Short mmCIF file of C-alpha atoms in Angstrom, two decimals:
data_model
loop_
_atom_site.label_atom_id
_atom_site.label_comp_id
_atom_site.label_asym_id
_atom_site.label_seq_id
_atom_site.Cartn_x
_atom_site.Cartn_y
_atom_site.Cartn_z
CA MET A 459 0.00 0.00 0.00
CA PRO A 460 1.40 3.45 -0.88
CA THR A 461 2.39 5.87 1.83
CA HIS A 462 0.23 8.98 1.91
CA SER A 463 1.72 12.09 3.44
CA ASN A 464 -1.26 14.42 3.29
CA ASN A 465 0.73 16.78 1.06
CA SER A 466 -1.40 16.67 -2.09
CA ILE A 467 -5.06 16.62 -3.07
CA GLU A 468 -4.78 12.92 -3.98
CA ASP A 469 -3.36 12.15 -0.54
CA ARG A 470 -6.14 14.00 1.25
CA LEU A 471 -8.90 12.41 -0.82
CA TYR A 472 -7.37 8.97 -0.27
CA VAL A 473 -7.30 9.52 3.50
CA LEU A 474 -10.87 10.82 3.50
CA ARG A 475 -12.27 7.90 1.50
CA THR A 476 -10.27 5.31 3.44
CA ARG A 477 -11.36 6.57 6.85
CA TRP A 478 -15.00 6.66 5.77
CA GLU A 479 -14.81 3.12 4.34
CA HIS A 480 -13.23 1.86 7.57
CA TYR A 481 -16.01 3.43 9.64
CA VAL A 482 -18.78 2.07 7.39
CA ALA A 483 -17.23 -1.42 7.66
CA GLN A 484 -16.52 -1.42 11.41
CA GLY A 485 -18.50 1.43 13.00
CA HIS A 486 -16.01 2.40 15.71
CA PHE A 487 -16.34 5.79 17.39
CA GLU A 488 -12.60 6.54 16.97
CA GLN A 489 -12.90 5.89 13.23
CA PHE A 490 -15.72 8.41 12.96
CA ILE A 491 -13.53 11.01 14.72
CA GLU A 492 -10.75 10.27 12.23
CA PHE A 493 -13.21 10.79 9.37
CA ALA A 494 -14.38 14.13 10.78
CA VAL A 495 -10.76 15.26 11.20
CA ALA A 496 -10.04 14.32 7.56
CA VAL A 497 -13.01 16.41 6.35
CA ASN A 498 -11.82 19.36 8.43
CA SER A 499 -8.29 19.03 7.05
CA LEU A 500 -9.61 18.98 3.47
CA ALA A 501 -11.70 22.10 4.11
CA GLU A 502 -8.61 23.87 5.47
CA TYR A 503 -6.62 22.82 2.38
CA PHE A 504 -9.23 24.18 -0.02
CA ASN A 505 -9.46 27.37 2.02
CA ARG A 506 -5.69 27.85 1.67
CA LEU A 507 -6.04 27.40 -2.09
CA ARG A 508 -8.96 29.90 -2.10
CA LEU A 509 -11.55 27.51 -3.52
CA PRO A 510 -14.63 28.72 -1.63
CA GLY A 511 -17.14 26.50 -3.35
CA LEU A 512 -15.29 23.36 -2.31
CA VAL A 513 -14.74 24.80 1.18
CA ARG A 514 -18.50 25.23 1.48
CA LEU A 515 -19.15 21.61 0.47
CA CYS A 516 -16.53 20.36 2.97
CA GLU A 517 -17.99 22.48 5.75
CA GLY A 518 -21.49 21.17 5.02
CA LEU A 519 -20.24 17.59 5.28
CA GLU A 520 -18.25 18.42 8.41
CA ASN A 521 -21.25 20.03 10.14
CA VAL A 522 -23.39 16.95 9.52
CA ALA A 523 -20.57 14.68 10.74
CA LEU A 524 -20.05 16.69 13.93
CA ALA A 525 -23.80 16.62 14.60
CA LYS A 526 -23.59 12.81 14.53
CA LEU A 527 -20.37 12.61 16.57
CA GLY A 528 -21.97 11.88 19.95
CA ASP A 529 -19.97 9.40 22.02
CA LEU A 530 -19.17 5.67 22.16
CA SER A 531 -22.78 4.76 22.86
CA THR A 532 -24.13 6.37 19.66
CA HIS A 533 -21.96 4.40 17.24
CA PRO A 534 -22.31 2.96 14.74
CA ILE A 535 -24.83 5.54 13.53
CA PRO A 536 -28.07 4.35 11.87
CA ALA A 537 -28.03 3.15 8.27
CA GLN A 538 -30.08 6.15 7.06
CA ASP A 539 -27.49 8.53 8.52
CA ILE A 540 -24.68 6.62 6.83
CA ALA A 541 -26.56 6.85 3.52
CA SER A 542 -27.06 10.60 3.98
CA LEU A 543 -23.37 11.18 4.73
CA GLN A 544 -22.43 8.98 1.77
CA ARG A 545 -24.51 11.16 -0.57
CA GLN A 546 -22.82 14.32 0.70
CA LEU A 547 -19.39 12.71 0.42
CA ASP A 548 -20.14 11.58 -3.15
CA ALA A 549 -21.28 15.11 -4.06
CA LEU A 550 -18.06 16.56 -2.65
CA LEU A 551 -15.83 14.05 -4.44
CA GLY A 552 -17.75 14.58 -7.69
CA SER A 553 -17.32 18.36 -7.48
CA VAL A 554 -13.58 17.98 -6.80
CA ALA A 555 -13.21 15.66 -9.80
CA THR A 556 -15.15 18.03 -12.07
CA SER A 557 -13.13 21.06 -10.97
CA ARG A 558 -9.79 19.30 -11.36
CA SER A 559 -10.75 17.99 -14.78
CA SER A 560 -11.68 21.48 -15.96
CA ALA A 561 -8.55 23.05 -14.50
CA SER A 562 -5.97 20.42 -15.45
CA SER A 563 -6.34 21.17 -19.18
CA ARG A 564 -4.55 24.45 -18.46
CA ARG A 565 -1.45 22.81 -17.02
CA ILE A 566 0.45 23.09 -20.30
CA GLN A 567 -1.14 26.35 -21.45
CA GLU A 568 -0.38 28.21 -18.20
CA PRO A 569 3.00 27.08 -16.83
CA SER A 570 3.29 30.11 -14.55
CA ILE A 571 0.14 29.09 -12.70
CA ALA A 572 1.37 25.49 -12.53
CA THR A 573 4.57 26.69 -10.91
CA GLN A 574 2.72 28.68 -8.28
CA GLU A 575 0.08 26.07 -7.55
CA ILE A 576 1.78 22.74 -8.03
CA ASP A 577 -1.07 20.64 -6.73
CA TRP A 578 -4.14 22.48 -7.93
CA ILE A 579 -4.32 24.15 -11.33
CA LYS A 580 -7.20 26.57 -10.96
CA PRO A 581 -9.52 27.59 -13.78
CA ARG A 582 -8.78 30.98 -15.29
CA SER A 583 -12.19 31.63 -16.80
CA ILE A 584 -14.88 34.03 -15.58
CA TRP A 585 -18.56 33.94 -16.41
CA MET A 586 -20.08 37.41 -16.61
CA ILE A 587 -23.87 37.72 -16.50
CA ALA A 588 -24.80 41.38 -17.00
CA ALA A 589 -28.04 43.26 -17.57
CA GLY A 590 -28.14 45.26 -20.79
CA GLU A 591 -28.17 48.57 -18.90
CA ARG A 592 -24.78 47.72 -17.34
CA HIS A 593 -23.02 47.20 -20.67
CA ASP A 594 -20.33 49.86 -20.07
CA LEU A 595 -19.38 48.47 -16.67
CA ALA A 596 -19.34 44.90 -17.99
CA ASN A 597 -17.07 45.86 -20.89
CA ALA A 598 -14.64 47.70 -18.61
CA LEU A 599 -14.47 44.74 -16.21
CA ARG A 600 -14.01 42.31 -19.09
CA ARG A 601 -11.03 44.27 -20.47
CA GLN A 602 -9.51 44.53 -17.02
CA LEU A 603 -9.88 40.81 -16.32
CA GLN A 604 -8.53 39.89 -19.75
CA PHE A 605 -5.45 42.03 -19.08
CA PHE A 606 -4.63 39.76 -16.13
CA GLY A 607 -5.03 36.62 -18.23
CA PHE A 608 -8.63 35.60 -17.53
CA LYS A 609 -10.92 34.24 -20.23
CA VAL A 610 -14.29 35.99 -19.89
CA TYR A 611 -17.54 34.40 -21.10
CA GLU A 612 -20.54 36.71 -21.39
CA ILE A 613 -23.85 34.99 -20.64
CA ASP A 614 -27.41 36.33 -20.83
CA TRP A 615 -29.55 36.40 -17.69
CA GLY A 616 -31.56 33.20 -17.73
CA GLY A 617 -29.45 31.70 -20.51
CA GLU A 618 -29.78 27.93 -20.87
CA HIS A 619 -26.53 27.21 -22.71
CA LEU A 620 -23.61 27.51 -20.32
CA PRO A 621 -19.94 27.15 -21.31
CA LYS A 622 -18.35 23.77 -20.66
CA ASP A 623 -15.35 25.59 -19.21
CA LYS A 624 -15.98 25.70 -15.45
CA PRO A 625 -15.28 29.18 -14.05
CA LEU A 626 -13.11 30.40 -11.23
CA ALA A 627 -15.82 32.97 -10.53
CA VAL A 628 -19.22 34.13 -11.79
CA LEU A 629 -20.05 37.85 -11.82
CA PHE A 630 -23.74 38.79 -11.72
CA ILE A 631 -24.29 42.43 -12.75
CA PRO A 632 -28.01 43.27 -12.33
CA THR A 633 -29.91 46.42 -13.25
CA GLY A 634 -29.79 47.59 -9.64
CA ASP A 635 -33.45 46.88 -8.89
CA ALA A 636 -34.68 44.30 -6.40
CA THR A 637 -33.77 40.74 -7.39
CA LYS A 638 -36.73 38.92 -8.89
CA PRO A 639 -37.67 35.30 -8.04
CA GLY A 640 -36.71 34.17 -11.54
CA GLU A 641 -33.27 35.70 -11.15
CA LEU A 642 -32.79 33.93 -7.81
CA ARG A 643 -33.73 30.63 -9.47
CA PHE A 644 -31.18 31.30 -12.22
CA ILE A 645 -28.49 32.03 -9.62
CA SER A 646 -29.35 28.74 -7.90
CA ALA A 647 -28.97 26.90 -11.22
CA ILE A 648 -25.54 28.47 -11.77
CA ARG A 649 -24.58 27.53 -8.21
CA GLU A 650 -25.58 23.92 -8.84
CA SER A 651 -23.69 23.76 -12.14
CA SER A 652 -20.50 25.28 -10.70
CA PRO A 653 -20.16 24.17 -7.05
CA ALA A 654 -16.44 25.00 -6.85
CA SER A 655 -16.76 28.54 -8.22
CA GLN A 656 -17.20 31.77 -6.27
CA LEU A 657 -20.33 33.77 -7.11
CA PHE A 658 -20.29 37.58 -6.88
CA TYR A 659 -23.35 39.81 -7.04
CA LEU A 660 -22.56 43.42 -7.98
CA GLY A 661 -25.26 45.53 -6.44
CA GLY A 662 -28.39 44.69 -4.58
CA GLN A 663 -30.14 46.45 -1.77
CA SER A 664 -28.33 47.49 1.41
CA ALA A 665 -30.60 45.47 3.66
CA ILE A 666 -30.25 42.13 5.39
CA GLU A 667 -33.27 40.32 3.90
CA PRO A 668 -32.38 40.64 0.18
CA ILE A 669 -28.73 39.78 0.86
CA VAL A 670 -29.81 36.67 2.79
CA ASP A 671 -32.01 35.70 -0.18
CA LEU A 672 -29.00 36.01 -2.47
CA MET A 673 -26.85 33.94 -0.11
CA ARG A 674 -29.51 31.23 0.04
CA ALA A 675 -29.58 31.17 -3.76
CA GLY A 676 -25.82 30.60 -3.81
CA ILE A 677 -24.14 34.01 -3.87
CA ASP A 678 -20.85 34.06 -1.92
CA VAL A 679 -20.11 37.80 -1.96
CA THR A 680 -22.47 40.74 -2.44
CA ILE A 681 -20.60 43.91 -3.43
CA PRO A 682 -22.44 47.17 -2.66
CA ALA A 683 -22.99 49.57 -5.56
CA GLU A 684 -20.69 52.20 -4.07
CA ASP A 685 -17.78 49.74 -3.90
CA GLN A 686 -18.02 48.34 -7.41
CA PRO A 687 -16.16 47.87 -9.60
CA SER A 688 -13.22 48.77 -7.38
CA MET A 689 -13.52 45.54 -5.34
CA VAL A 690 -14.18 43.12 -8.18
CA LEU A 691 -10.70 42.74 -9.59
CA ASN A 692 -9.22 42.57 -6.11
CA CYS A 693 -11.63 39.78 -5.11
CA VAL A 694 -11.04 37.77 -8.29
CA LEU A 695 -7.26 38.11 -8.20
CA ASP A 696 -7.33 37.12 -4.55
CA LEU A 697 -8.83 33.78 -5.58
CA VAL A 698 -5.80 32.78 -7.64
CA GLN A 699 -3.32 33.51 -4.87
CA THR A 700 -2.23 30.53 -2.79
CA ASN A 701 -1.31 31.07 0.83
CA GLU A 702 1.93 29.12 0.91
CA GLN A 703 2.45 29.82 4.58
CA GLU A 704 4.99 28.48 6.96
CA GLN A 705 3.94 25.33 8.80
CA TYR A 706 2.14 25.89 12.11
CA ARG A 707 4.24 25.05 15.17
CA VAL A 708 2.90 24.02 18.60
CA LEU A 709 4.93 23.49 21.78
CA VAL A 710 3.35 20.86 24.05
CA VAL A 711 4.22 21.23 27.75
CA GLU A 712 2.91 17.98 29.21
CA ASP A 713 4.34 15.32 31.55
CA SER A 714 2.03 12.50 30.41
CA ARG A 715 3.53 10.50 27.54
CA VAL A 716 0.10 9.13 26.61
CA ALA A 717 -1.38 12.64 26.36
CA VAL A 718 1.63 13.86 24.32
CA ALA A 719 1.26 10.97 21.86
CA LEU A 720 -2.45 11.68 21.34
CA ILE A 721 -1.89 15.44 20.92
CA GLN A 722 0.96 15.00 18.45
CA ARG A 723 -0.96 12.42 16.44
CA THR A 724 -4.04 14.66 16.25
CA LEU A 725 -2.11 17.77 15.18
CA ALA A 726 0.08 15.88 12.71
CA GLN A 727 -3.07 14.94 10.81
CA HIS A 728 -3.52 18.66 10.15
CA GLY A 729 0.07 19.20 9.08
CA ILE A 730 0.97 20.95 12.36
CA ASP A 731 4.54 20.53 13.60
CA THR A 732 4.92 19.85 17.32
CA ARG A 733 7.62 19.62 19.93
CA ALA A 734 6.99 18.25 23.43
CA ILE A 735 8.75 18.88 26.75
CA ASN A 736 7.84 17.25 30.06
CA ASP A 737 9.64 19.73 32.31
CA PRO A 738 8.35 23.32 32.47
CA GLY A 739 11.82 24.37 33.61
CA LYS A 740 12.95 23.85 29.99
CA LEU A 741 10.18 26.11 28.65
CA LEU A 742 12.27 29.21 27.83
CA ASP A 743 14.94 27.22 26.01
CA ALA A 744 12.28 25.40 23.98
CA LEU A 745 10.54 28.65 23.06
CA GLU A 746 13.81 30.21 21.91
CA SER A 747 14.84 27.27 19.71
CA PHE A 748 11.43 26.15 18.37
CA ARG A 749 9.67 29.54 18.01
CA PRO A 750 6.13 28.10 18.29
CA ASP A 751 2.89 29.79 17.25
CA LEU A 752 1.05 28.38 20.28
CA VAL A 753 1.73 26.59 23.57
CA LEU A 754 -0.45 23.74 24.84
CA MET A 755 0.13 23.90 28.59
CA ASP A 756 -0.76 21.20 31.09
CA MET A 757 -2.15 22.74 34.28
CA TYR A 758 -0.45 20.43 36.78
CA MET A 759 3.21 19.43 36.38
CA PRO A 760 6.20 18.78 38.67
CA ARG A 761 8.04 21.76 40.23
CA PHE A 762 5.46 24.39 39.23
CA ASN A 763 2.13 24.49 37.46
CA GLY A 764 1.02 25.77 34.07
CA VAL A 765 -0.50 28.97 35.43
CA GLU A 766 2.81 29.93 37.08
CA ALA A 767 4.69 29.20 33.83
CA THR A 768 2.19 31.33 31.92
CA ARG A 769 2.53 34.26 34.34
CA VAL A 770 6.30 34.21 33.78
CA LEU A 771 5.86 34.30 29.98
CA ARG A 772 3.39 37.18 30.16
CA GLN A 773 6.08 39.31 31.80
CA MET A 774 8.37 38.88 28.78
CA ALA A 775 7.79 41.13 25.76
CA ALA A 776 8.70 38.38 23.28
CA TYR A 777 5.94 36.08 24.61
CA SER A 778 3.36 38.51 25.96
CA SER A 779 0.90 37.78 23.14
CA LEU A 780 1.83 34.16 22.35
CA PRO A 781 -1.36 32.04 22.48
CA ILE A 782 -1.45 29.65 25.47
CA VAL A 783 -4.14 26.95 25.71
CA TYR A 784 -4.47 25.02 28.96
CA LEU A 785 -5.05 21.26 28.99
CA SER A 786 -6.28 19.81 32.26
CA GLY A 787 -8.65 17.47 34.00
CA GLU A 788 -9.65 20.40 36.21
CA SER A 789 -13.44 20.74 35.97
CA ASP A 790 -13.92 23.48 38.58
CA VAL A 791 -15.18 26.54 36.69
CA GLY A 792 -13.74 28.93 39.25
CA MET A 793 -10.27 27.46 38.77
CA GLN A 794 -10.63 27.68 35.01
CA VAL A 795 -11.64 31.34 35.16
CA GLU A 796 -8.72 32.13 37.45
CA ALA A 797 -6.30 30.36 35.09
CA LEU A 798 -7.58 32.41 32.14
CA ARG A 799 -7.41 35.63 34.17
CA LEU A 800 -3.76 34.97 34.90
CA GLY A 801 -2.71 34.80 31.26
CA GLY A 802 -4.24 31.84 29.41
CA ASP A 803 -6.27 32.16 26.22
CA GLN A 804 -8.46 29.06 26.40
CA PHE A 805 -9.13 26.01 28.56
CA LEU A 806 -9.68 22.47 27.23
CA ILE A 807 -10.76 19.63 29.52
CA LYS A 808 -9.08 16.22 29.41
CA PRO A 809 -9.93 13.88 27.84
CA PHE A 810 -10.24 16.32 24.94
CA ASN A 811 -12.11 15.91 21.67
CA PRO A 812 -9.46 15.69 18.89
CA VAL A 813 -11.67 17.61 16.45
CA LEU A 814 -12.14 20.43 18.96
CA LEU A 815 -8.44 20.46 19.86
CA ALA A 816 -7.39 20.85 16.21
CA ALA A 817 -10.01 23.56 15.61
CA VAL A 818 -8.95 25.56 18.68
CA VAL A 819 -5.25 25.31 17.82
CA LYS A 820 -5.69 26.36 14.19
CA THR A 821 -8.05 29.22 15.00
CA ARG A 822 -5.77 30.61 17.69
CA ILE A 823 -2.70 30.37 15.46
CA GLU A 824 -4.46 31.98 12.51
CA ARG A 825 -5.53 34.94 14.65
CA PHE A 826 -2.03 35.23 16.16
CA ARG A 827 -0.38 35.24 12.74
CA GLU A 828 -2.95 37.66 11.33
CA THR A 829 -2.23 40.06 14.19
CA ARG A 830 1.49 39.86 13.47
CA ARG A 831 0.90 40.33 9.72
CA SER A 832 -1.29 43.37 10.30
CA THR A 833 1.63 45.20 11.89
CA ARG A 834 3.79 44.59 8.79
CA LEU A 835 1.42 44.69 5.84
CA ASP A 836 -0.40 47.54 4.17
CA GLY A 837 -4.15 47.05 4.57
CA LEU A 838 -5.10 48.20 1.05
CA THR A 839 -2.57 46.25 -1.03
CA GLY A 840 -1.26 43.46 1.17
CA LEU A 841 2.30 44.63 0.44
CA LEU A 842 4.87 45.43 3.10
CA ASN A 843 4.04 48.74 4.76
CA HIS A 844 6.46 51.68 5.06
CA THR A 845 8.14 50.51 8.26
CA ALA A 846 8.41 46.86 7.23
CA ALA A 847 9.75 47.75 3.77
CA LYS A 848 12.48 49.94 5.27
CA SER A 849 13.39 47.18 7.71
CA ARG A 850 13.55 44.59 4.92
CA LEU A 851 15.76 46.86 2.79
CA ASP A 852 18.07 47.46 5.76
CA ALA A 853 18.40 43.69 6.17
CA MET A 854 19.10 43.15 2.44
CA VAL A 855 21.89 45.76 2.46
CA ARG A 856 23.29 44.59 5.80
CA ASP A 857 23.31 40.96 4.61
CA GLY A 858 25.71 41.90 1.80
CA ALA A 859 25.01 38.64 -0.06
CA HIS A 860 23.75 40.53 -3.12
CA HIS A 861 26.59 42.11 -5.08
CA ASN A 862 23.95 43.62 -7.34
CA LEU A 863 20.91 45.27 -5.79
CA THR A 864 18.70 47.88 -7.41
CA VAL A 865 16.19 49.96 -5.45
CA ALA A 866 13.33 51.73 -7.21
CA MET A 867 10.83 54.31 -6.03
CA ILE A 868 7.58 54.33 -8.03
CA ASP A 869 4.86 56.98 -8.00
CA ILE A 870 1.54 56.96 -9.87
CA ASP A 871 1.26 60.03 -12.13
CA HIS A 872 -1.43 62.67 -11.54
CA PHE A 873 -3.02 60.47 -8.88
CA LYS A 874 -4.80 63.36 -7.14
CA SER A 875 -6.80 64.03 -10.31
CA VAL A 876 -7.90 60.36 -10.36
CA ASN A 877 -9.32 60.70 -6.84
CA ASP A 878 -10.87 64.09 -7.60
CA THR A 879 -12.48 62.95 -10.85
CA TYR A 880 -13.53 59.36 -10.14
CA GLY A 881 -13.60 59.15 -6.33
CA HIS A 882 -11.39 57.46 -3.76
CA PRO A 883 -12.73 53.89 -4.31
CA VAL A 884 -11.55 54.03 -7.92
CA GLY A 885 -8.27 55.58 -6.80
CA ASP A 886 -7.83 52.74 -4.34
CA GLN A 887 -8.39 50.25 -7.14
CA VAL A 888 -5.69 51.91 -9.26
CA ILE A 889 -3.28 51.48 -6.32
CA ARG A 890 -4.36 47.85 -5.84
CA SER A 891 -3.96 47.12 -9.54
CA LEU A 892 -0.37 48.36 -9.54
CA ALA A 893 0.30 46.29 -6.42
CA TRP A 894 -1.09 43.17 -8.13
CA LEU A 895 0.94 43.91 -11.28
CA LEU A 896 4.15 44.25 -9.26
CA LYS A 897 3.45 41.01 -7.40
CA GLY A 898 2.67 39.24 -10.66
CA ARG A 899 5.74 40.47 -12.53
CA LEU A 900 8.39 40.33 -9.80
CA ARG A 901 10.03 37.41 -7.99
CA SER A 902 9.38 36.10 -4.51
CA ILE A 903 12.86 37.24 -3.42
CA ASP A 904 12.18 40.84 -4.47
CA LEU A 905 11.11 43.48 -1.97
CA ILE A 906 7.77 45.09 -2.83
CA GLY A 907 6.30 47.67 -0.47
CA ARG A 908 3.80 50.48 -0.37
CA TYR A 909 5.86 53.41 0.82
CA GLY A 910 2.89 55.70 1.33
CA GLY A 911 -0.08 57.03 -0.62
CA GLU A 912 0.47 56.24 -4.29
CA GLU A 913 4.21 55.61 -3.85
CA PHE A 914 5.86 52.17 -3.89
CA ILE A 915 9.35 50.87 -3.19
CA ILE A 916 10.90 47.77 -4.75
CA ALA A 917 14.34 46.20 -4.44
CA LEU A 918 15.63 43.69 -6.99
CA PRO A 919 18.63 41.61 -5.84
CA GLY A 920 20.99 39.58 -7.96
CA ILE A 921 20.57 41.39 -11.28
CA SER A 922 22.39 44.32 -12.85
CA LEU A 923 21.15 47.90 -12.91
CA GLU A 924 20.47 47.58 -16.65
CA GLN A 925 18.40 44.41 -16.19
CA ALA A 926 16.46 45.91 -13.28
CA THR A 927 15.72 49.05 -15.28
CA MET A 928 14.41 46.95 -18.18
CA VAL A 929 12.13 44.98 -15.82
CA ILE A 930 10.71 48.14 -14.25
CA ASP A 931 10.23 49.79 -17.63
CA ARG A 932 8.35 46.75 -18.92
CA ILE A 933 6.04 46.91 -15.88
CA ARG A 934 5.58 50.65 -16.57
CA THR A 935 4.48 49.86 -20.13
CA ASP A 936 2.10 47.13 -18.95
CA PHE A 937 0.57 49.38 -16.32
CA SER A 938 -0.11 52.13 -18.86
CA GLY A 939 -2.23 49.66 -20.83
CA LEU A 940 -4.17 48.33 -17.84
CA PRO A 941 -7.83 49.48 -17.85
CA HIS A 942 -9.24 50.48 -14.46
CA ALA A 943 -12.99 49.92 -14.46
CA HIS A 944 -15.38 52.50 -13.04
CA PRO A 945 -19.17 52.92 -13.38
CA GLY A 946 -18.75 55.05 -16.52
CA GLY A 947 -16.28 52.77 -18.28
CA ALA A 948 -12.50 52.54 -17.84
CA LEU A 949 -9.60 54.89 -17.18
CA TYR A 950 -5.88 54.47 -17.72
CA ALA A 951 -3.00 55.58 -15.51
CA THR A 952 0.79 55.70 -15.69
CA PHE A 953 3.68 55.80 -13.22
CA SER A 954 7.14 57.29 -13.00
CA ALA A 955 10.11 55.57 -11.38
CA GLY A 956 13.60 56.32 -10.18
CA VAL A 957 16.23 53.64 -9.60
CA SER A 958 19.49 53.55 -7.64
CA PRO A 959 22.13 50.76 -7.50
CA TYR A 960 24.06 49.12 -4.71
CA PRO A 961 27.05 49.23 -4.10
CA LEU A 962 27.35 52.58 -5.88
CA VAL A 963 25.18 53.75 -2.97
CA ASP A 964 26.01 51.56 0.00
CA THR A 965 23.33 52.29 2.64
CA ALA A 966 19.62 51.57 2.69
CA ALA A 967 18.79 55.20 3.50
CA GLY A 968 21.07 56.40 0.72
CA LEU A 969 19.50 54.02 -1.82
CA THR A 970 16.01 55.26 -0.94
CA GLU A 971 17.07 58.90 -1.06
CA THR A 972 18.87 58.66 -4.41
CA ALA A 973 16.08 56.59 -5.99
CA ASP A 974 13.61 59.24 -4.83
CA GLY A 975 15.82 61.89 -6.44
CA ALA A 976 15.79 59.98 -9.72
CA LEU A 977 11.98 59.72 -9.42
CA LEU A 978 11.76 63.52 -9.17
CA GLN A 979 13.85 63.74 -12.33
CA ALA A 980 11.40 61.41 -14.11
CA LYS A 981 8.53 63.67 -13.02
CA ARG A 982 10.33 66.78 -14.27
CA LYS A 983 11.04 65.15 -17.64
CA GLY A 984 7.36 64.54 -18.34
CA ARG A 985 6.35 61.52 -16.25
CA ASN A 986 5.59 57.94 -17.42
CA ARG A 987 9.29 57.10 -17.54
CA VAL A 988 12.15 55.47 -15.57
CA GLU A 989 15.24 57.49 -14.58
CA ARG A 990 18.48 56.18 -13.07
CA HIS A 991 20.70 57.67 -10.41
CA CYS A 992 24.28 57.79 -11.69
#
């Protein structure tokens, strides 16, 4: 039998099917838990790949499974419940197969996507269903999406003949009036035909009831009229980005070898790396070497207890916000409250439910990492913010590994007039579009940051000044041809750039200053150009 490492979609589907088959054959409670964990892991995987339709199907199956979890006395579950779960599992597996079949045909045509998303080649097509009155907006969005490599199919409202090419997303652009029952039925039909796609509704009423009706019909995201089309491209491009994030790390502080084995086995099934220590006196050394995202802390251990260890950590700046989850057989609510008051984040009772343990750990780590990211990333573009970009550039110069390093300052031309003429939402979309273009054209080793307002900073290591200038100039040309959709059609924008080389300028501050000087020269010479500091 092959070894399955849970690293690919085939591995995860194999594990899911196998665990379900084992439960159906034997009916053990532990097997049902393993099945529920496998569904949860698959949902997390699809969420990381930004496949919301498949996430929704996984979550539906998981919710039904958790509702049937019960305890030892309730298993095996009745035959009708097994049949119901089997139908949902078959629907999920069928949708995955359909989506992969549609997407895999692009593996040769789109090698860049295959490189970024080794395991899942996502569709690059968009279905656009627009009312006749919204023709100008639809055309502007179509040109914008095509610029970024999407194939756009235009479909009539209520149309019966749908493309065979399954879409990444479906854009519904109504007249702006209240959604009619027939339109809701059509949305439901599209939802059924494309379960792995994300459905966007551009418009609708700003009230809960009509939005709930749209959600029930299958809409994933309703974009208010005042925010469209500025959000559309950002949402669609977001779908093709894969969160290749560093593996989660959990430090287990527990003196029971049986408990450690169960914890590590449960978390390993979700791809979470763990390290265990049985002596809280070794806690600081373990934190320094392992750098965990979360600590699972036993309440009662030799020498001193988990609450005392937590109080020590909360006095240290490096660990003041590190998530700490207590594990204990302590059932006294007063003791639990006191433990949380003294520094813990959550309290799980032994024996713990493996599904709940994994959910708590992942949720806490995600929030912890998001908090850390928010201090480094620009909220509008997702690029490094001013402070983080300067820090990264300092590190690149200090490292000295790059004999060639080119820094560029980029500024969007006449940006104030864009805001004044078309409004700030459209201006924000112009900024986002340039950010997406930079991310799409540059390498993962390159520094890309939003320096402030409409100004960006990039640093390109390992290539000559001439090569870097050519790359930036090609991006400048591409950006000038990128349509930015707005309710009246599309606008075009340009940028100017100044570049400065290391080691001709040998400090991070000097590189930024001289690149900014070259940018001013580009502005004085007429804009929409790249100038070099010499």
